Short mmCIF file of C-alpha atoms and ligand atoms in Angstrom, two decimals:
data_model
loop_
_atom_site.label_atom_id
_atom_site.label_comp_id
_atom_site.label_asym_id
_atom_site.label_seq_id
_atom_site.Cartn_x
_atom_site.Cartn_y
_atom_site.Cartn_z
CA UNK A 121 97.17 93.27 92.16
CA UNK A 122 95.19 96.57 92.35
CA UNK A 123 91.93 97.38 90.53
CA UNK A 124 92.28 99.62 87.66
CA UNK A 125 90.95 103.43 88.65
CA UNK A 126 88.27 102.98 85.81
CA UNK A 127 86.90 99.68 87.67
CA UNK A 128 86.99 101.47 90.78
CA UNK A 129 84.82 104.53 89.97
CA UNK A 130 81.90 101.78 88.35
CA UNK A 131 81.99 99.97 91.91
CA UNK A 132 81.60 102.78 94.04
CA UNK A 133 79.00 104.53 91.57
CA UNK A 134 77.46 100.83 91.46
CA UNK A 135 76.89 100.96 94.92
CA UNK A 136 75.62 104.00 95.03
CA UNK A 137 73.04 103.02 92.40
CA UNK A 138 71.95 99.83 95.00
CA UNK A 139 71.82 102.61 97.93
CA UNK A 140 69.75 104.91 95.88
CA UNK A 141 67.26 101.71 94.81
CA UNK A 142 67.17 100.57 98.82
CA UNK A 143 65.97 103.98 99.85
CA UNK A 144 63.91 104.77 97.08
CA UNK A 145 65.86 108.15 95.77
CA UNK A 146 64.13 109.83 93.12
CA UNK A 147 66.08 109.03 89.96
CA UNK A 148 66.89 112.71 89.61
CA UNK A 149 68.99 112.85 92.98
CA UNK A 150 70.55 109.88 92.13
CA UNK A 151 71.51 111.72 89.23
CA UNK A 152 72.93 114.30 91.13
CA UNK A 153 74.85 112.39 93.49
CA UNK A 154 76.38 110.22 90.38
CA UNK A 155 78.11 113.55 88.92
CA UNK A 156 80.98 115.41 90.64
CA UNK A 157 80.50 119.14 90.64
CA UNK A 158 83.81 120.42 89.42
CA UNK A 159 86.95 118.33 88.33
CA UNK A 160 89.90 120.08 87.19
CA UNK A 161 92.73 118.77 85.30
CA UNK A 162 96.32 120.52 85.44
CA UNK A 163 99.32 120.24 83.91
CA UNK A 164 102.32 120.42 86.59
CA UNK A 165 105.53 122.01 85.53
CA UNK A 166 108.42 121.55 87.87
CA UNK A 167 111.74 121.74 87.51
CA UNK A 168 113.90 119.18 88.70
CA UNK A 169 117.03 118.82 90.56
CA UNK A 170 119.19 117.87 87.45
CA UNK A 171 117.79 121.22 86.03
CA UNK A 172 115.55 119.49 83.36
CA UNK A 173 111.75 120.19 83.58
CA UNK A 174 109.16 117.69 83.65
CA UNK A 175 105.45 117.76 82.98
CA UNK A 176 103.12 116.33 85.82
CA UNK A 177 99.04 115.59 85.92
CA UNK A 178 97.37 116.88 88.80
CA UNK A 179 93.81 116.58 89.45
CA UNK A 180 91.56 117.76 91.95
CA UNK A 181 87.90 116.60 91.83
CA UNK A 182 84.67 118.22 94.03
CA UNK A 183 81.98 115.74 94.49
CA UNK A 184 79.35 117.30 96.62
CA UNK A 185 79.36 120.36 98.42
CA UNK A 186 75.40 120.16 99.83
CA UNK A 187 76.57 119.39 103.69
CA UNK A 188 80.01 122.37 103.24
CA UNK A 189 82.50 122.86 101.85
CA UNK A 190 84.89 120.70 100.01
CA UNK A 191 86.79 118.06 101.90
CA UNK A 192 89.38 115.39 101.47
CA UNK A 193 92.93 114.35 101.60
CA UNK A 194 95.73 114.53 97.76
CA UNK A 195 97.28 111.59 96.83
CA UNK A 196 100.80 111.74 95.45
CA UNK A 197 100.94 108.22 93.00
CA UNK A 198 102.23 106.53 90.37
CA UNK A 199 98.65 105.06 89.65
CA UNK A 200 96.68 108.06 90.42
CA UNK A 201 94.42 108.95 87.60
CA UNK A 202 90.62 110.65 87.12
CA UNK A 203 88.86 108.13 87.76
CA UNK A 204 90.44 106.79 90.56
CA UNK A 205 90.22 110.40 92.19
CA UNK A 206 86.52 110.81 91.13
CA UNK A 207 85.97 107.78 93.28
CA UNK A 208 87.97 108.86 96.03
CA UNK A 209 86.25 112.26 96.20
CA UNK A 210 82.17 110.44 96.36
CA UNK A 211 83.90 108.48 99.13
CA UNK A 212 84.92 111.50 100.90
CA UNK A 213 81.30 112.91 100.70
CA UNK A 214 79.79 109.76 101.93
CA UNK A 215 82.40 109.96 104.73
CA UNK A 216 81.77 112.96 105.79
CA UNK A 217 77.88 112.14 105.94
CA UNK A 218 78.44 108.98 107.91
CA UNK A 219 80.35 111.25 110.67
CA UNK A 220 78.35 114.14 110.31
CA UNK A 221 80.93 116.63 110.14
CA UNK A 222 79.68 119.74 108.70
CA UNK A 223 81.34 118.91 104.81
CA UNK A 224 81.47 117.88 101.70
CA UNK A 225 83.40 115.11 99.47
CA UNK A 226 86.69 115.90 97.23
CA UNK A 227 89.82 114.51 96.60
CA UNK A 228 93.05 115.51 94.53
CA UNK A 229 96.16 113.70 93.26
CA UNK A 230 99.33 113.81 91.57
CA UNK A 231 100.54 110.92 89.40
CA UNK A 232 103.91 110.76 90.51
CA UNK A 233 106.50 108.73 92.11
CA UNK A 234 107.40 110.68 95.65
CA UNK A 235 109.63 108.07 96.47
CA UNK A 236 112.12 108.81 93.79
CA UNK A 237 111.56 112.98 94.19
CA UNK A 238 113.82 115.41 96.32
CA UNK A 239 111.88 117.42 99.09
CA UNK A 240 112.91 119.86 96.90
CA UNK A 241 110.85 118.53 93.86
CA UNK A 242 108.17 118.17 95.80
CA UNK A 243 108.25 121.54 97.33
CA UNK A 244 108.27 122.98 93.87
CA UNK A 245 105.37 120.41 92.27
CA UNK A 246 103.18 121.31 95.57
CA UNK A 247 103.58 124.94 95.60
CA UNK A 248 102.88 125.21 92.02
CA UNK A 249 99.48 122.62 91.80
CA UNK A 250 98.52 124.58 94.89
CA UNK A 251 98.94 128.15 93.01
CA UNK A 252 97.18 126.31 90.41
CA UNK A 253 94.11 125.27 92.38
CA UNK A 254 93.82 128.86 94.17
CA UNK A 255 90.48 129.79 92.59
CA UNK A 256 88.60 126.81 93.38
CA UNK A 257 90.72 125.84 97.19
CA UNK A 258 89.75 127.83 100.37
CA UNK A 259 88.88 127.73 103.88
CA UNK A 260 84.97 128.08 102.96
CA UNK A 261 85.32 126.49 99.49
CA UNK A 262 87.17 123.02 99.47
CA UNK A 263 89.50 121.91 101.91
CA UNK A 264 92.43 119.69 101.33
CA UNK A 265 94.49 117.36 103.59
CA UNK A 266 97.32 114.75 103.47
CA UNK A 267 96.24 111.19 101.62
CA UNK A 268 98.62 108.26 100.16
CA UNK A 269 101.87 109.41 100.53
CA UNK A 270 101.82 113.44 101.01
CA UNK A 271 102.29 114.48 104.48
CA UNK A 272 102.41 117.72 107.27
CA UNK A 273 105.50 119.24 105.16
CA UNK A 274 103.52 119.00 102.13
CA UNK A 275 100.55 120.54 104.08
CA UNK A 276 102.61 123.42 105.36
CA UNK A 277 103.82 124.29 102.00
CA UNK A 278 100.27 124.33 100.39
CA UNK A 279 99.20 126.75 103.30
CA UNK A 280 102.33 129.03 102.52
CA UNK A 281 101.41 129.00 98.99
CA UNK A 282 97.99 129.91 100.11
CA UNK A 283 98.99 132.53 102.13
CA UNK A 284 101.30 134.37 100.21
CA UNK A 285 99.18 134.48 97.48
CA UNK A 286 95.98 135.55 99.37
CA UNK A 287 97.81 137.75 101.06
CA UNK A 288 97.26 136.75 104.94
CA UNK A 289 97.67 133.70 106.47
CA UNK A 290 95.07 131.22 106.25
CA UNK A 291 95.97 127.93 107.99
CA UNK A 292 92.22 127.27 107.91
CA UNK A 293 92.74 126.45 103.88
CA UNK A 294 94.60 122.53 104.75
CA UNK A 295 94.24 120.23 107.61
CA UNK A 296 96.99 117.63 108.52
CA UNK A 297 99.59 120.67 109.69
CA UNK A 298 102.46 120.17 111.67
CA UNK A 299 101.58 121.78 114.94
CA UNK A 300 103.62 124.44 114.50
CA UNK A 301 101.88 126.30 111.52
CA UNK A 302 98.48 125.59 113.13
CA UNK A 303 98.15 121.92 112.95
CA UNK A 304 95.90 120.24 115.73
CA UNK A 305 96.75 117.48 118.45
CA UNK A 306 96.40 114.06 117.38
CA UNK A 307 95.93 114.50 113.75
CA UNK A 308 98.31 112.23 112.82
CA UNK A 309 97.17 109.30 114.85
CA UNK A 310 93.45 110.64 114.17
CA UNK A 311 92.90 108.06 111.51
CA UNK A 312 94.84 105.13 112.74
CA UNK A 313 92.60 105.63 116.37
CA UNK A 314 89.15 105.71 114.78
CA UNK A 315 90.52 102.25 113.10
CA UNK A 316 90.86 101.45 116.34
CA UNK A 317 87.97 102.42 118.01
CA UNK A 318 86.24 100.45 115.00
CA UNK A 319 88.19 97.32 115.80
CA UNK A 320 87.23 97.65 120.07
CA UNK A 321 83.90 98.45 119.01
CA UNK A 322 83.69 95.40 116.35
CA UNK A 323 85.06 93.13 119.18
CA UNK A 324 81.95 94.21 121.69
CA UNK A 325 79.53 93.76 118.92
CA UNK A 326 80.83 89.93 117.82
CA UNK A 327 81.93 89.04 120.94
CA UNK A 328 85.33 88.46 120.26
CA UNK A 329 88.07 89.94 123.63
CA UNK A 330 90.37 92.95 122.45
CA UNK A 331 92.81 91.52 124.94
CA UNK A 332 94.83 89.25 123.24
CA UNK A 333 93.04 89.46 119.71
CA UNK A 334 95.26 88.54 116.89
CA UNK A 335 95.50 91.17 114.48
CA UNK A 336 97.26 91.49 110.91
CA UNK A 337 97.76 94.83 109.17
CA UNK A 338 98.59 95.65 105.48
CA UNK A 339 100.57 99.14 105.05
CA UNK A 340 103.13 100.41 107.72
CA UNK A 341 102.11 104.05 106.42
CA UNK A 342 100.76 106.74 108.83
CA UNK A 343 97.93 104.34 109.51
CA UNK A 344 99.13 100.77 109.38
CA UNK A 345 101.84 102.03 112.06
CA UNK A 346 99.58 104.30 114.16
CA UNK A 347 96.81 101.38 114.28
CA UNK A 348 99.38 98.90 115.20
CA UNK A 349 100.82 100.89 117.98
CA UNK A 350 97.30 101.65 119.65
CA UNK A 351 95.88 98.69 119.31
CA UNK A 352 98.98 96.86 120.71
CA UNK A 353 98.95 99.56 123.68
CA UNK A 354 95.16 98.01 123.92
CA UNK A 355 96.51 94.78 124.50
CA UNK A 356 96.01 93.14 121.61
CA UNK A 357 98.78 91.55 119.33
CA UNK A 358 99.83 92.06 116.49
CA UNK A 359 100.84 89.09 114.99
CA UNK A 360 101.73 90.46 110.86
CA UNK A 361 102.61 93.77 109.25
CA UNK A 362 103.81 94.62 105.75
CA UNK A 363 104.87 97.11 103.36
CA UNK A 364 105.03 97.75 99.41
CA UNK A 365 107.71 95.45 99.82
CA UNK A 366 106.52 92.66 101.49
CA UNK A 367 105.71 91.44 104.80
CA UNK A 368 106.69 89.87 108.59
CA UNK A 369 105.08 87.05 111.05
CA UNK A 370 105.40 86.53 114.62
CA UNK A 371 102.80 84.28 116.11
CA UNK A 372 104.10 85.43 119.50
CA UNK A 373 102.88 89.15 118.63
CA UNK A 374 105.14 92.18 116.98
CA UNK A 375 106.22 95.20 118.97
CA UNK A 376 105.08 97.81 116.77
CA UNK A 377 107.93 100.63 117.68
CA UNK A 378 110.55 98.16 117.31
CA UNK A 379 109.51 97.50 114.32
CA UNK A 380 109.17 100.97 112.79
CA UNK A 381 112.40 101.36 113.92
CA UNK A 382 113.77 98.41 111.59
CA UNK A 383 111.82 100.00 108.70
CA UNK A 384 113.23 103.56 109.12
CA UNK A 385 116.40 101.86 109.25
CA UNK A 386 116.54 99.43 106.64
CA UNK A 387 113.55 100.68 104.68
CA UNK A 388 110.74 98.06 104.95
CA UNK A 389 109.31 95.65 107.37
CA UNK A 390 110.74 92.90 106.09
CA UNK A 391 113.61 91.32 107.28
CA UNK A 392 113.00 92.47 111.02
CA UNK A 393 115.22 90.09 113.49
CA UNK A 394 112.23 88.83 115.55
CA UNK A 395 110.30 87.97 112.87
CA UNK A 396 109.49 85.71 109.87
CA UNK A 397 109.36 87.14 106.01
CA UNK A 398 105.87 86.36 104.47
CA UNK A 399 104.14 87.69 101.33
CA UNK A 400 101.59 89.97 101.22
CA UNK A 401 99.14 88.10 99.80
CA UNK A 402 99.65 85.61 102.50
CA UNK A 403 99.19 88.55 104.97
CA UNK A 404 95.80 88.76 103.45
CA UNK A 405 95.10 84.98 104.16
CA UNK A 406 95.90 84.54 108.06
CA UNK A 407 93.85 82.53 110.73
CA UNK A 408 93.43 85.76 112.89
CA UNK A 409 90.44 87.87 114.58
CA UNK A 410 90.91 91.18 112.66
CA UNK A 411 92.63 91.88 109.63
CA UNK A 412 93.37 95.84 108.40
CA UNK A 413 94.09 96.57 105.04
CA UNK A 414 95.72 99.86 105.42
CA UNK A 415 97.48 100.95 102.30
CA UNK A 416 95.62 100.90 98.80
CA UNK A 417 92.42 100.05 97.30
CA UNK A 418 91.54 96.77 95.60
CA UNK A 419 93.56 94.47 98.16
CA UNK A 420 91.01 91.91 98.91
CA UNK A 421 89.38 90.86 95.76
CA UNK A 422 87.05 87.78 93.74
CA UNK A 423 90.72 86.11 93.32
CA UNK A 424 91.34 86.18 97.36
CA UNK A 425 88.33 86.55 99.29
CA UNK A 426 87.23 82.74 99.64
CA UNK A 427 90.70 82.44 101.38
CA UNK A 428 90.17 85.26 103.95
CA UNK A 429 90.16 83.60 107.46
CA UNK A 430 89.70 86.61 109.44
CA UNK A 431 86.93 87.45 111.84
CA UNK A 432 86.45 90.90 111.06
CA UNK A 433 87.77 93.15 108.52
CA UNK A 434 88.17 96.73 109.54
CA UNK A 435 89.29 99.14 106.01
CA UNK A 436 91.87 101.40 107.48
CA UNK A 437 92.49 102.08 103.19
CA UNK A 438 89.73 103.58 100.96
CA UNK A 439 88.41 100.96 98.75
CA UNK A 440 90.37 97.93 99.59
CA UNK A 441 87.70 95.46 98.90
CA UNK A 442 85.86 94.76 95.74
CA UNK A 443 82.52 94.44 95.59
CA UNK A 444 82.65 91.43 94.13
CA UNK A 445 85.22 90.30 97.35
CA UNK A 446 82.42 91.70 99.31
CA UNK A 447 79.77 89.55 98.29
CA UNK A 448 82.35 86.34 99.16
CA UNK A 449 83.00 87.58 102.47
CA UNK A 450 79.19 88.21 103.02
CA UNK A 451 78.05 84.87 101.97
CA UNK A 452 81.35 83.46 104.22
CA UNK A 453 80.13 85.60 107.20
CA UNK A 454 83.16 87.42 107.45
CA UNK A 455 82.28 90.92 109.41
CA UNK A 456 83.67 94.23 107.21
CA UNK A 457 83.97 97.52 109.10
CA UNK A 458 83.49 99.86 105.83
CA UNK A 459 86.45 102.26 105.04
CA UNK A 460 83.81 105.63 105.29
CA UNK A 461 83.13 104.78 108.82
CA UNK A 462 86.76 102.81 109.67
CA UNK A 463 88.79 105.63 108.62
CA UNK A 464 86.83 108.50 109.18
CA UNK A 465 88.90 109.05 112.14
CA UNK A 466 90.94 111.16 109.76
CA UNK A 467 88.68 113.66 108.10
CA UNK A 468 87.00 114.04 111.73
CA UNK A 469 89.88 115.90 113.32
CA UNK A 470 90.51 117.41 110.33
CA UNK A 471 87.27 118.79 110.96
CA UNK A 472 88.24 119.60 114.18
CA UNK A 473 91.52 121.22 113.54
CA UNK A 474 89.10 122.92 110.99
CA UNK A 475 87.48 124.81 113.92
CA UNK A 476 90.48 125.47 116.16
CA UNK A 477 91.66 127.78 113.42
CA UNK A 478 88.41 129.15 112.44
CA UNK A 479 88.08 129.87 115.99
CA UNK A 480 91.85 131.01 116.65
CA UNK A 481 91.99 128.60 119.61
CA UNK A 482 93.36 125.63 120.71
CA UNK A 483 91.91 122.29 122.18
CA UNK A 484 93.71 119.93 124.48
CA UNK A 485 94.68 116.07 123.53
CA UNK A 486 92.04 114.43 125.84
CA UNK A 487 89.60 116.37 124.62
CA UNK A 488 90.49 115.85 120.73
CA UNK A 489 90.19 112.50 121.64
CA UNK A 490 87.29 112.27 123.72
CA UNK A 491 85.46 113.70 121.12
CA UNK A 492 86.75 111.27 118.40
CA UNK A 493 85.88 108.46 120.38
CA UNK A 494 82.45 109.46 121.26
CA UNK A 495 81.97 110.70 117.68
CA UNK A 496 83.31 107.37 116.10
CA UNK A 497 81.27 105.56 118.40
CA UNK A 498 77.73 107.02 117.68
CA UNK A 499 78.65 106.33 114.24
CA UNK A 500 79.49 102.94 114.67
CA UNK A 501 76.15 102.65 116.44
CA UNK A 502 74.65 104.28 113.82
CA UNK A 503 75.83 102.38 110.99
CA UNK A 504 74.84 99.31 112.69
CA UNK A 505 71.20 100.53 113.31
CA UNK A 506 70.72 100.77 109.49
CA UNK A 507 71.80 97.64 108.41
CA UNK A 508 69.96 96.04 110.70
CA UNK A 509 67.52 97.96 109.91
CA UNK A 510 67.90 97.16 105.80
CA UNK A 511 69.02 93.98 106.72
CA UNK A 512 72.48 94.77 105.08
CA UNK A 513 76.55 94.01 105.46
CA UNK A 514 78.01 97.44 107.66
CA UNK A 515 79.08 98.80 104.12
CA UNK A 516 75.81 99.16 102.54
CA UNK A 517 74.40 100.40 106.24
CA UNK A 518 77.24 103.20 106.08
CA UNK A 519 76.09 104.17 102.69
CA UNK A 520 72.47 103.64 103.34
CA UNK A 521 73.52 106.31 106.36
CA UNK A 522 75.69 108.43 104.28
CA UNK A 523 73.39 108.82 101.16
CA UNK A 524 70.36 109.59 102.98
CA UNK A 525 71.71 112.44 104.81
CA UNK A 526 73.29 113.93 101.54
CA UNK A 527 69.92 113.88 99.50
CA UNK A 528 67.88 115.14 102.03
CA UNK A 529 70.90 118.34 102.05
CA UNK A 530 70.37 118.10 98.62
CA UNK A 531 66.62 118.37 98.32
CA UNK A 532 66.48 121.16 101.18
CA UNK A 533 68.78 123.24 98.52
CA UNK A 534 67.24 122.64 95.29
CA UNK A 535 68.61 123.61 92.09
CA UNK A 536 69.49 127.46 91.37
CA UNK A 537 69.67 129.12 88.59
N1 LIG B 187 92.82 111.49 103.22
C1 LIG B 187 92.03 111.21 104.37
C2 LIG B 187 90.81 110.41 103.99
O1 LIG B 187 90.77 109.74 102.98
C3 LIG B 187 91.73 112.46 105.18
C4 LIG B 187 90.92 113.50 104.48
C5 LIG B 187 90.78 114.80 105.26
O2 LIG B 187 91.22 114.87 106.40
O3 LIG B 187 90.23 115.73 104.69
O4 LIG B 187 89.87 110.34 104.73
#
């Protein structure tokens, strides 16, 4: 059962709240932080296949812009609403902080179900909430990217949109391209590797061996699969998987391409031949060393937490846990990689994709992902250093981290006029 939106945004502004109170943030800059500084609200007109028009909601929502511009993924959703992006977007700007990529925080969304849309629909509902957004969108202004189901295609029709209406083209306006158009090496895999970096560097840090480590994922999205498929390569094994319908077992470990195969055949997990069918929820519950939720937020909640039996928890999803699932897991002494430093892998090649078409030039694989690894690791470190040095769970240390460097950007500023 997800959280509502409206629960979501009080958690992650509660948080911030305790962050601000640990570090001892003037009450004005806590303020700040607590207010995004645009949202806009659009009504989507596309017409449909059967020639009848509907009426969608779009939303795109600019937390903080102190650290550069604008910067985070669009969700296409049935359950996407303002609240639920507002929280999405102050995760992106902690994010951002916690890698140090030269950013801000936003994130936009669609409610809307993409599953039972034509390309075609889609096309038309992207192209026109893009046209829509062109004031307030840009390469220097706020900087969009792919999120819960929207993908390359959808990114290469926001930068045509882009284009032709600016009048040149500007790849530099989206990340998350196909390759083609301007897209960088490894960005598709960007997010599902810093998951796994997180889970290698997890193991090190609670001595627990990679090789071998049993490992269950929720989502068989870009991430979920990606994750799976690395970390297996890794040598670990991947023992459960699942979908939005439901999910598979095999003690013995999954192979992850075989697997993907079943599911672009059949459409789900389930039902794979060398597997058994389990629920989701059960999923959730396994005796394993690392669990990743990777599809939606509020998986892991007060109803489900005392059951987790995993070692470590790495948040390949934004928002998975509750707080009040967090405090369980604390007191249990269950180990949670936070989703701003866990999937950060993401909005880090972004960034670097970013550059490469800022700078009209290309950079090779090994080097995309030497630099992810290295970068993922020093946060990892540095996440670590402050909650050991506040004494705190990795989350609040990655928000400790994150808010810091944001109101200090903030304060350097001001306020003008
Ligand atoms: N949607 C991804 C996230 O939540 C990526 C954002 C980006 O690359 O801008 O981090």
């Amino acid at each position: 059962m997800n959280v509502s939106g409206h629960q979501f945004l009080e958690d992650v502004l509660r948080q911030l709240d305790e962050a601000a109170e640990i570090l001892e943030l003037d009450d004005s800059i806590r303020e700040f932080l607590r207010a995004p500084k645009r949202t806009v609200i659009l009504s989507i007109p596309v017409r449909m296949d059967d020639g009848s028009i509907k009426v969608f909601t779009g939303y795109r929502v600019q937390h903080n812009n102190a650290r550069g511009p604008f910067k985070g993924g669009i969700r296409y959703h049935p359950s996407v609403d303002l609240d639920e992006v507002t929280a999405l977007a102050i995760l992106m700007t902690w994010k951002t902080a916690v890698v140090d990529i030269p950013f801000g925080g936003a994130k936009g969304g669609v409610k809307c179900n993409p599953k039972e849309m034509s390309r075609s629909e889609l096309e038309r509902l992207t192209r026109r909430y893009t046209a829509a957004l062109f004031d307030v969108i840009g390469p220097h202004i706020d900087i969009p990217a792919p999120d819960v189901y929207t993908d390359e295609q959808i990114m290469a029709w926001i930068m045509d949109t882009y284009s032709q209406l600016k009048g040149e083209p500007t790849p530099e306006v989206v990340t998350g391209k196909p390759i083609s158009v301007g897209g960088s090496e490894c960005r598709k895999e960007a997010t599902a590797y810093g998951v796994s970096v997180c889970v290698r560097e997890a193991a090190r840090e609670y001595g627990l061996e990679l090789k071998g480590a049993s490992i269950a994922i929720q989502g068989y999205g870009n991430v979920g699969f990606n994750a799976a498929k690395i970390l297996h390569d890794w040598g670990a094994k991947i023992v459960a998987v699942s979908d939005s319908k439901g999910g598979i077992i095999n003690r013995d470990g999954l192979n992850p391409l075989k697997v993907m195969e079943h599911k672009k055949r059949t459409g789900s997990v389930i039902n794979y031949e060398d597997a058994e069918n389990i629920a989701n929820e059960e999923l959730l519950t396994l005796d394993i060393d690392f669990l990743i939720p990777a599809a939606i937020e509020g998986q892991i909640t007060g109803k489900n937490a005392d059951k987790i039996r995993a070692k470590v928890i790495v948040e390949g999803a934004n928002g998975p846990t509750t707080p009040e699932a967090d405090r369980i897991l604390q007191e249990r002494d269950v180990k949670v990689v936070p989703d701003i430093l866990a999937n950060a892998g993401g909005v880090t090649v972004s960034y670097f994709e970013w550059v490469q078409n800022v700078q009209k030039f290309r950079w090779e694989r090994d080097e995309i992902l030497m630099r992810l690894d290295k970068r993922m690791v020093k946060s990892f470190k540095d996440t670590l250093e402050y909650s050991k040095r506040y004494e705190t769970g990795m989350r609040m240390g990655a928000l400790l981290l994150a808010v810091k460097r944001v109101a200090e950007a903030v304060e350097s500023l001001g306020i003008w006029p």
